[in-house]
Amino acid sequence: MVDSSLEVKNYGILASGQGSNALSLIVKGLEFGRPPQFVILNRDNSPLIEKAENLGIKTYFLESTLKGEDLDFEARVLNLCQVHQVDWLFLAGFLKILSGPFIDHFNNVGFSQILNIHPSLLPKYPGLGGYKKAYKNNDPEFGHTIHLVTKGIDEGPILLQKVIPTNSNWSLEDMVAVGKKIENNSYALVLETLLKNGLSWDGKQAQLTWVIDVK
Ligand code: GAR
C-alpha cells in the first residue's frame, strides 16, 4: 500500500474562462506570501489576464482551441513547469482534456498533483454543464467537487465536496452566481490547507489531514 505525503512548493494555475476561481487562488496565495508561479490561459479573451498581471502574477497565453487532447499545448505547459519548477497544478475553469502521459508527469509519489474544481456533486454530472443539469432536473441540492485529476474524466479522489440547497425561486443564472461564489471560497480553502499541511495519501484516498468546514 502506498503511504506518502507531499508538500506543495511551487504551483501553477491553468484556466480557460472568466477566471474567478483562478483569481481566488491567486489572492489566497498572495495572502500567504506563496502566490502561484504562473497562470496559463488557453483563450485570450479572459479578463483574468489583466487581473492576474495587475497582481504581479506571470501570465502566459498558450492558444489551444483543439477539442480533446492537445499534445503540443501540453508540451508547452510542461516546458513552463520546468522553467518555473512547478510540480503542482490547479485547474480553475480549465476546459481541456489532459492526456494520460501529461497527468502521469504530475504523479511523483503515488498520487496526482493536479487538482480540479468541478461544478457538480460528483459522481453526478461529470463533463460539461453541471449547473445547467442540476437546474433542469430541479435537484433539491447542487454544489461542487474539488478532486485530484486522474485519467478518468472527473473521477479522481475527492478532497472536498460542498452541497448547497437549491432555492426554488432561483433562475439558472442565480444558481450559477451563488454556486461560483462558494466555489471560489472552497478552492481558496483547499489551497490554504495544502500550503499549510501538504497532502497525504494512503493508497486509496487522499487525506487532507484536517476537517474542512466550508461556510
Ligand atoms: C466553474 O464553475 C468551474 O467549476 C467550471 O468552470 C467554471 C469556471 O469559472 N469548471 C468546469 O466545468 C471543469 N470541468 P471561472 O473561470 O470563473 O473559474
PDB file of C-alpha atoms and ligand atoms in Angstrom:
ATOM      1  CA  MET A   1       0.000   0.000   0.000  1.00  0.00           C
ATOM      2  CA  VAL A   2       1.265   3.445  -0.875  1.00  0.00           C
ATOM      3  CA  ASP A   3       1.555   5.697   2.113  1.00  0.00           C
ATOM      4  CA  SER A   4       3.100   9.012   1.351  1.00  0.00           C
ATOM      5  CA  SER A   5       2.749  12.703   1.782  1.00  0.00           C
ATOM      6  CA  LEU A   6       3.896  15.721  -0.099  1.00  0.00           C
ATOM      7  CA  GLU A   7       4.176  19.428   0.485  1.00  0.00           C
ATOM      8  CA  VAL A   8       3.166  21.960  -2.098  1.00  0.00           C
ATOM      9  CA  LYS A   9       6.145  24.049  -3.111  1.00  0.00           C
ATOM     10  CA  ASN A  10       5.673  25.673  -6.484  1.00  0.00           C
ATOM     11  CA  TYR A  11       2.308  25.587  -8.143  1.00  0.00           C
ATOM     12  CA  GLY A  12       0.736  26.913 -11.310  1.00  0.00           C
ATOM     13  CA  ILE A  13      -2.819  27.550 -12.463  1.00  0.00           C
ATOM     14  CA  LEU A  14      -4.443  26.564 -15.772  1.00  0.00           C
ATOM     15  CA  ALA A  15      -7.605  28.428 -16.751  1.00  0.00           C
ATOM     16  CA  SER A  16      -9.829  28.903 -19.789  1.00  0.00           C
ATOM     17  CA  GLY A  17     -12.702  31.171 -18.871  1.00  0.00           C
ATOM     18  CA  GLN A  18     -13.787  34.023 -16.626  1.00  0.00           C
ATOM     19  CA  GLY A  19     -11.128  33.166 -14.093  1.00  0.00           C
ATOM     20  CA  SER A  20     -12.985  33.723 -10.817  1.00  0.00           C
ATOM     21  CA  ASN A  21     -11.536  30.541  -9.302  1.00  0.00           C
ATOM     22  CA  ALA A  22      -8.039  31.337 -10.538  1.00  0.00           C
ATOM     23  CA  LEU A  23      -8.302  34.832  -9.055  1.00  0.00           C
ATOM     24  CA  SER A  24      -9.458  33.455  -5.739  1.00  0.00           C
ATOM     25  CA  LEU A  25      -6.432  31.105  -5.654  1.00  0.00           C
ATOM     26  CA  ILE A  26      -4.088  33.955  -6.549  1.00  0.00           C
ATOM     27  CA  VAL A  27      -5.469  36.180  -3.782  1.00  0.00           C
ATOM     28  CA  LYS A  28      -5.186  33.383  -1.215  1.00  0.00           C
ATOM     29  CA  GLY A  29      -1.667  32.518  -2.372  1.00  0.00           C
ATOM     30  CA  LEU A  30      -0.600  36.159  -2.090  1.00  0.00           C
ATOM     31  CA  GLU A  31      -2.114  36.340   1.392  1.00  0.00           C
ATOM     32  CA  PHE A  32       0.261  33.537   2.401  1.00  0.00           C
ATOM     33  CA  GLY A  33       3.239  35.002   0.569  1.00  0.00           C
ATOM     34  CA  ARG A  34       3.056  31.895  -1.670  1.00  0.00           C
ATOM     35  CA  PRO A  35       1.489  33.047  -4.965  1.00  0.00           C
ATOM     36  CA  PRO A  36       1.381  30.744  -8.000  1.00  0.00           C
ATOM     37  CA  GLN A  37       4.440  30.753 -10.251  1.00  0.00           C
ATOM     38  CA  PHE A  38       2.203  31.416 -13.227  1.00  0.00           C
ATOM     39  CA  VAL A  39      -1.245  31.372 -14.717  1.00  0.00           C
ATOM     40  CA  ILE A  40      -1.632  29.768 -18.135  1.00  0.00           C
ATOM     41  CA  LEU A  41      -4.673  30.568 -20.250  1.00  0.00           C
ATOM     42  CA  ASN A  42      -5.600  28.812 -23.441  1.00  0.00           C
ATOM     43  CA  ARG A  43      -8.045  31.519 -24.552  1.00  0.00           C
ATOM     44  CA  ASP A  44      -7.041  35.129 -24.997  1.00  0.00           C
ATOM     45  CA  ASN A  45     -10.314  36.893 -24.188  1.00  0.00           C
ATOM     46  CA  SER A  46     -10.305  36.189 -20.457  1.00  0.00           C
ATOM     47  CA  PRO A  47     -10.499  39.154 -18.059  1.00  0.00           C
ATOM     48  CA  LEU A  48      -8.185  37.098 -15.851  1.00  0.00           C
ATOM     49  CA  ILE A  49      -5.123  38.046 -17.908  1.00  0.00           C
ATOM     50  CA  GLU A  50      -5.226  41.698 -16.842  1.00  0.00           C
ATOM     51  CA  LYS A  51      -6.319  40.969 -13.276  1.00  0.00           C
ATOM     52  CA  ALA A  52      -3.523  38.433 -12.692  1.00  0.00           C
ATOM     53  CA  GLU A  53      -0.899  40.700 -14.236  1.00  0.00           C
ATOM     54  CA  ASN A  54      -2.068  43.606 -12.082  1.00  0.00           C
ATOM     55  CA  LEU A  55      -1.425  41.392  -9.063  1.00  0.00           C
ATOM     56  CA  GLY A  56       2.100  40.715 -10.301  1.00  0.00           C
ATOM     57  CA  ILE A  57       1.454  37.139 -11.447  1.00  0.00           C
ATOM     58  CA  LYS A  58       3.256  35.886 -14.529  1.00  0.00           C
ATOM     59  CA  THR A  59       0.620  35.144 -17.156  1.00  0.00           C
ATOM     60  CA  TYR A  60       1.023  33.066 -20.294  1.00  0.00           C
ATOM     61  CA  PHE A  61      -1.406  32.777 -23.135  1.00  0.00           C
ATOM     62  CA  LEU A  62      -0.893  29.455 -24.906  1.00  0.00           C
ATOM     63  CA  GLU A  63      -3.569  29.184 -27.515  1.00  0.00           C
ATOM     64  CA  SER A  64      -5.395  25.888 -27.733  1.00  0.00           C
ATOM     65  CA  THR A  65      -8.787  25.674 -29.305  1.00  0.00           C
ATOM     66  CA  LEU A  66      -8.490  21.990 -30.215  1.00  0.00           C
ATOM     67  CA  LYS A  67     -11.239  19.834 -28.810  1.00  0.00           C
ATOM     68  CA  GLY A  68      -9.861  16.903 -26.845  1.00  0.00           C
ATOM     69  CA  GLU A  69      -6.189  16.371 -26.065  1.00  0.00           C
ATOM     70  CA  ASP A  70      -3.657  18.839 -27.453  1.00  0.00           C
ATOM     71  CA  LEU A  71      -0.183  17.352 -27.090  1.00  0.00           C
ATOM     72  CA  ASP A  72       1.540  20.433 -28.463  1.00  0.00           C
ATOM     73  CA  PHE A  73      -0.188  22.633 -25.879  1.00  0.00           C
ATOM     74  CA  GLU A  74       0.761  20.170 -23.135  1.00  0.00           C
ATOM     75  CA  ALA A  75       4.420  20.180 -24.224  1.00  0.00           C
ATOM     76  CA  ARG A  76       4.448  23.964 -23.903  1.00  0.00           C
ATOM     77  CA  VAL A  77       2.850  23.757 -20.446  1.00  0.00           C
ATOM     78  CA  LEU A  78       5.413  21.152 -19.331  1.00  0.00           C
ATOM     79  CA  ASN A  79       8.205  23.356 -20.563  1.00  0.00           C
ATOM     80  CA  LEU A  80       6.927  26.267 -18.458  1.00  0.00           C
ATOM     81  CA  CYS A  81       6.553  23.969 -15.461  1.00  0.00           C
ATOM     82  CA  GLN A  82      10.203  23.009 -15.866  1.00  0.00           C
ATOM     83  CA  VAL A  83      11.307  26.630 -16.219  1.00  0.00           C
ATOM     84  CA  HIS A  84       9.369  27.652 -13.087  1.00  0.00           C
ATOM     85  CA  GLN A  85       9.964  24.365 -11.195  1.00  0.00           C
ATOM     86  CA  VAL A  86       6.250  23.820 -10.820  1.00  0.00           C
ATOM     87  CA  ASP A  87       5.106  20.399  -9.647  1.00  0.00           C
ATOM     88  CA  TRP A  88       1.505  21.088  -8.650  1.00  0.00           C
ATOM     89  CA  LEU A  89      -1.198  22.351 -10.964  1.00  0.00           C
ATOM     90  CA  PHE A  90      -4.604  23.777 -10.118  1.00  0.00           C
ATOM     91  CA  LEU A  91      -7.177  23.563 -12.905  1.00  0.00           C
ATOM     92  CA  ALA A  92      -9.501  26.529 -12.455  1.00  0.00           C
ATOM     93  CA  GLY A  93     -12.250  26.535 -15.038  1.00  0.00           C
ATOM     94  CA  PHE A  94      -9.824  24.809 -17.393  1.00  0.00           C
ATOM     95  CA  LEU A  95     -11.913  23.210 -20.086  1.00  0.00           C
ATOM     96  CA  LYS A  96      -9.428  20.985 -21.871  1.00  0.00           C
ATOM     97  CA  ILE A  97      -8.949  17.253 -21.518  1.00  0.00           C
ATOM     98  CA  LEU A  98      -5.418  16.354 -20.400  1.00  0.00           C
ATOM     99  CA  SER A  99      -3.638  13.304 -21.807  1.00  0.00           C
ATOM    100  CA  GLY A 100      -2.566  10.319 -19.687  1.00  0.00           C
ATOM    101  CA  PRO A 101       1.193  10.989 -20.087  1.00  0.00           C
ATOM    102  CA  PHE A 102       0.679  14.618 -19.008  1.00  0.00           C
ATOM    103  CA  ILE A 103      -1.202  13.528 -15.888  1.00  0.00           C
ATOM    104  CA  ASP A 104       1.483  10.893 -15.157  1.00  0.00           C
ATOM    105  CA  HIS A 105       4.086  13.618 -15.205  1.00  0.00           C
ATOM    106  CA  PHE A 106       2.491  15.065 -12.048  1.00  0.00           C
ATOM    107  CA  ASN A 107       2.353  11.797 -10.153  1.00  0.00           C
ATOM    108  CA  ASN A 108       5.639  11.623  -8.276  1.00  0.00           C
ATOM    109  CA  VAL A 109       4.803   9.885  -5.022  1.00  0.00           C
ATOM    110  CA  GLY A 110       1.758   7.794  -5.895  1.00  0.00           C
ATOM    111  CA  PHE A 111      -0.964  10.372  -6.282  1.00  0.00           C
ATOM    112  CA  SER A 112      -1.843  13.091  -8.732  1.00  0.00           C
ATOM    113  CA  GLN A 113      -0.548  16.577  -8.026  1.00  0.00           C
ATOM    114  CA  ILE A 114      -3.155  18.109 -10.301  1.00  0.00           C
ATOM    115  CA  LEU A 115      -6.333  19.443  -8.697  1.00  0.00           C
ATOM    116  CA  ASN A 116      -9.598  20.341 -10.392  1.00  0.00           C
ATOM    117  CA  ILE A 117     -12.783  22.072  -9.336  1.00  0.00           C
ATOM    118  CA  HIS A 118     -15.926  20.681 -10.938  1.00  0.00           C
ATOM    119  CA  PRO A 119     -19.373  22.304 -10.779  1.00  0.00           C
ATOM    120  CA  SER A 120     -21.407  19.313  -9.603  1.00  0.00           C
ATOM    121  CA  LEU A 121     -21.649  16.804  -6.805  1.00  0.00           C
ATOM    122  CA  LEU A 122     -19.576  14.083  -8.458  1.00  0.00           C
ATOM    123  CA  PRO A 123     -20.123  11.331  -9.446  1.00  0.00           C
ATOM    124  CA  LYS A 124     -23.298  13.123 -10.550  1.00  0.00           C
ATOM    125  CA  TYR A 125     -22.919  15.117 -13.785  1.00  0.00           C
ATOM    126  CA  PRO A 126     -19.311  14.642 -14.926  1.00  0.00           C
ATOM    127  CA  GLY A 127     -18.351  16.587 -18.060  1.00  0.00           C
ATOM    128  CA  LEU A 128     -19.807  19.923 -19.058  1.00  0.00           C
ATOM    129  CA  GLY A 129     -22.926  21.753 -17.821  1.00  0.00           C
ATOM    130  CA  GLY A 130     -23.089  20.740 -14.159  1.00  0.00           C
ATOM    131  CA  TYR A 131     -25.166  23.717 -13.037  1.00  0.00           C
ATOM    132  CA  LYS A 132     -27.499  23.503 -16.017  1.00  0.00           C
ATOM    133  CA  LYS A 133     -28.183  19.829 -15.439  1.00  0.00           C
ATOM    134  CA  ALA A 134     -28.915  20.341 -11.723  1.00  0.00           C
ATOM    135  CA  TYR A 135     -31.216  23.258 -12.608  1.00  0.00           C
ATOM    136  CA  LYS A 136     -33.085  21.434 -15.395  1.00  0.00           C
ATOM    137  CA  ASN A 137     -33.574  18.383 -13.167  1.00  0.00           C
ATOM    138  CA  ASN A 138     -34.913  20.531 -10.295  1.00  0.00           C
ATOM    139  CA  ASP A 139     -32.350  18.969  -7.991  1.00  0.00           C
ATOM    140  CA  PRO A 140     -33.058  19.972  -4.388  1.00  0.00           C
ATOM    141  CA  GLU A 141     -29.342  20.454  -3.876  1.00  0.00           C
ATOM    142  CA  PHE A 142     -26.329  21.106  -6.035  1.00  0.00           C
ATOM    143  CA  GLY A 143     -22.699  22.056  -5.451  1.00  0.00           C
ATOM    144  CA  HIS A 144     -19.139  21.417  -6.447  1.00  0.00           C
ATOM    145  CA  THR A 145     -16.311  18.942  -6.007  1.00  0.00           C
ATOM    146  CA  ILE A 146     -12.588  19.508  -5.689  1.00  0.00           C
ATOM    147  CA  HIS A 147     -10.661  16.399  -6.642  1.00  0.00           C
ATOM    148  CA  LEU A 148      -7.321  15.069  -7.805  1.00  0.00           C
ATOM    149  CA  VAL A 149      -7.119  14.641 -11.560  1.00  0.00           C
ATOM    150  CA  THR A 150      -6.724  11.094 -12.841  1.00  0.00           C
ATOM    151  CA  LYS A 151      -7.125   9.633 -16.315  1.00  0.00           C
ATOM    152  CA  GLY A 152     -10.859   9.055 -15.989  1.00  0.00           C
ATOM    153  CA  ILE A 153     -12.695  12.324 -16.594  1.00  0.00           C
ATOM    154  CA  ASP A 154     -13.895  13.891 -13.310  1.00  0.00           C
ATOM    155  CA  GLU A 155     -13.241  10.622 -11.497  1.00  0.00           C
ATOM    156  CA  GLY A 156     -10.245  11.278  -9.239  1.00  0.00           C
ATOM    157  CA  PRO A 157     -10.161  11.105  -5.422  1.00  0.00           C
ATOM    158  CA  ILE A 158     -12.321  13.777  -3.815  1.00  0.00           C
ATOM    159  CA  LEU A 159     -10.765  16.311  -1.456  1.00  0.00           C
ATOM    160  CA  LEU A 160     -13.809  18.437  -0.778  1.00  0.00           C
ATOM    161  CA  GLN A 161     -17.433  18.417  -1.775  1.00  0.00           C
ATOM    162  CA  LYS A 162     -19.756  21.284  -0.995  1.00  0.00           C
ATOM    163  CA  VAL A 163     -23.517  20.700  -1.005  1.00  0.00           C
ATOM    164  CA  ILE A 164     -25.743  23.773  -1.443  1.00  0.00           C
ATOM    165  CA  PRO A 165     -29.540  23.669  -1.030  1.00  0.00           C
ATOM    166  CA  THR A 166     -31.381  24.905  -4.129  1.00  0.00           C
ATOM    167  CA  ASN A 167     -33.765  27.830  -3.769  1.00  0.00           C
ATOM    168  CA  SER A 168     -36.802  27.174  -5.994  1.00  0.00           C
ATOM    169  CA  ASN A 169     -37.089  30.900  -6.817  1.00  0.00           C
ATOM    170  CA  TRP A 170     -33.687  30.958  -8.477  1.00  0.00           C
ATOM    171  CA  SER A 171     -33.080  31.299 -12.193  1.00  0.00           C
ATOM    172  CA  LEU A 172     -30.195  29.295 -13.653  1.00  0.00           C
ATOM    173  CA  GLU A 173     -28.121  32.493 -13.551  1.00  0.00           C
ATOM    174  CA  ASP A 174     -28.861  32.903  -9.820  1.00  0.00           C
ATOM    175  CA  MET A 175     -27.808  29.315  -9.198  1.00  0.00           C
ATOM    176  CA  VAL A 176     -24.543  29.767 -11.106  1.00  0.00           C
ATOM    177  CA  ALA A 177     -23.785  33.048  -9.317  1.00  0.00           C
ATOM    178  CA  VAL A 178     -24.337  31.545  -5.858  1.00  0.00           C
ATOM    179  CA  GLY A 179     -22.528  28.321  -6.758  1.00  0.00           C
ATOM    180  CA  LYS A 180     -19.478  30.036  -8.220  1.00  0.00           C
ATOM    181  CA  LYS A 181     -19.063  32.382  -5.272  1.00  0.00           C
ATOM    182  CA  ILE A 182     -18.926  29.393  -2.955  1.00  0.00           C
ATOM    183  CA  GLU A 183     -16.628  27.538  -5.403  1.00  0.00           C
ATOM    184  CA  ASN A 184     -14.170  30.425  -5.117  1.00  0.00           C
ATOM    185  CA  ASN A 185     -14.148  30.114  -1.298  1.00  0.00           C
ATOM    186  CA  SER A 186     -13.799  26.327  -1.364  1.00  0.00           C
ATOM    187  CA  TYR A 187     -10.864  26.321  -3.771  1.00  0.00           C
ATOM    188  CA  ALA A 188      -9.054  29.000  -1.744  1.00  0.00           C
ATOM    189  CA  LEU A 189      -9.638  26.949   1.391  1.00  0.00           C
ATOM    190  CA  VAL A 190      -8.152  23.847  -0.217  1.00  0.00           C
ATOM    191  CA  LEU A 191      -5.120  25.826  -1.392  1.00  0.00           C
ATOM    192  CA  GLU A 192      -4.652  27.292   2.071  1.00  0.00           C
ATOM    193  CA  THR A 193      -4.785  23.848   3.640  1.00  0.00           C
ATOM    194  CA  LEU A 194      -2.393  22.338   1.121  1.00  0.00           C
ATOM    195  CA  LEU A 195       0.076  25.175   1.606  1.00  0.00           C
ATOM    196  CA  LYS A 196      -0.068  24.687   5.360  1.00  0.00           C
ATOM    197  CA  ASN A 197      -0.188  20.895   5.584  1.00  0.00           C
ATOM    198  CA  GLY A 198       0.522  19.272   2.232  1.00  0.00           C
ATOM    199  CA  LEU A 199      -1.351  16.152   1.260  1.00  0.00           C
ATOM    200  CA  SER A 200      -1.037  12.589   2.414  1.00  0.00           C
ATOM    201  CA  TRP A 201      -2.182   9.511   0.618  1.00  0.00           C
ATOM    202  CA  ASP A 202      -2.899   6.051   1.984  1.00  0.00           C
ATOM    203  CA  GLY A 203      -3.195   4.304  -1.368  1.00  0.00           C
ATOM    204  CA  LYS A 204      -6.979   4.602  -1.502  1.00  0.00           C
ATOM    205  CA  GLN A 205      -7.899   8.091  -0.663  1.00  0.00           C
ATOM    206  CA  ALA A 206      -6.322  11.474  -0.419  1.00  0.00           C
ATOM    207  CA  GLN A 207      -6.213  12.575   3.183  1.00  0.00           C
ATOM    208  CA  LEU A 208      -6.254  16.223   3.741  1.00  0.00           C
ATOM    209  CA  THR A 209      -5.103  15.971   7.321  1.00  0.00           C
ATOM    210  CA  TRP A 210      -7.793  18.289   8.542  1.00  0.00           C
ATOM    211  CA  VAL A 211     -11.504  18.632   8.598  1.00  0.00           C
ATOM    212  CA  ILE A 212     -12.875  21.212   6.259  1.00  0.00           C
ATOM    213  CA  ASP A 213     -15.831  23.280   7.290  1.00  0.00           C
ATOM    214  CA  VAL A 214     -16.925  25.406   4.363  1.00  0.00           C
ATOM    215  CA  LYS A 215     -19.329  28.146   5.383  1.00  0.00           C
TER     216      LYS A 215
HETATM  217  C1  GAR B   1     -16.525  26.958 -12.755  1.00  0.00           C
HETATM  218  O1  GAR B   1     -17.892  26.793 -12.482  1.00  0.00           O
HETATM  219  C2  GAR B   1     -15.794  25.633 -12.694  1.00  0.00           C
HETATM  220  O2  GAR B   1     -16.282  24.770 -11.689  1.00  0.00           O
HETATM  221  C3  GAR B   1     -16.105  25.073 -14.058  1.00  0.00           C
HETATM  222  O3  GAR B   1     -15.993  26.161 -14.940  1.00  0.00           O
HETATM  223  C4  GAR B   1     -16.331  27.369 -14.223  1.00  0.00           C
HETATM  224  C5  GAR B   1     -15.183  28.321 -14.400  1.00  0.00           C
HETATM  225  O4  GAR B   1     -15.435  29.563 -13.816  1.00  0.00           O
HETATM  226  N1  GAR B   1     -15.197  24.024 -14.397  1.00  0.00           N
HETATM  227  C6  GAR B   1     -15.521  23.018 -15.168  1.00  0.00           C
HETATM  228  O5  GAR B   1     -16.616  22.900 -15.706  1.00  0.00           O
HETATM  229  C7  GAR B   1     -14.411  21.978 -15.376  1.00  0.00           C
HETATM  230  N2  GAR B   1     -14.944  20.801 -15.981  1.00  0.00           N
HETATM  231  P1  GAR B   1     -14.226  30.571 -13.573  1.00  0.00           P
HETATM  232  O6  GAR B   1     -13.498  30.677 -14.912  1.00  0.00           O
HETATM  233  O7  GAR B   1     -14.891  31.853 -13.177  1.00  0.00           O
HETATM  234  O8  GAR B   1     -13.343  29.995 -12.505  1.00  0.00           O
END
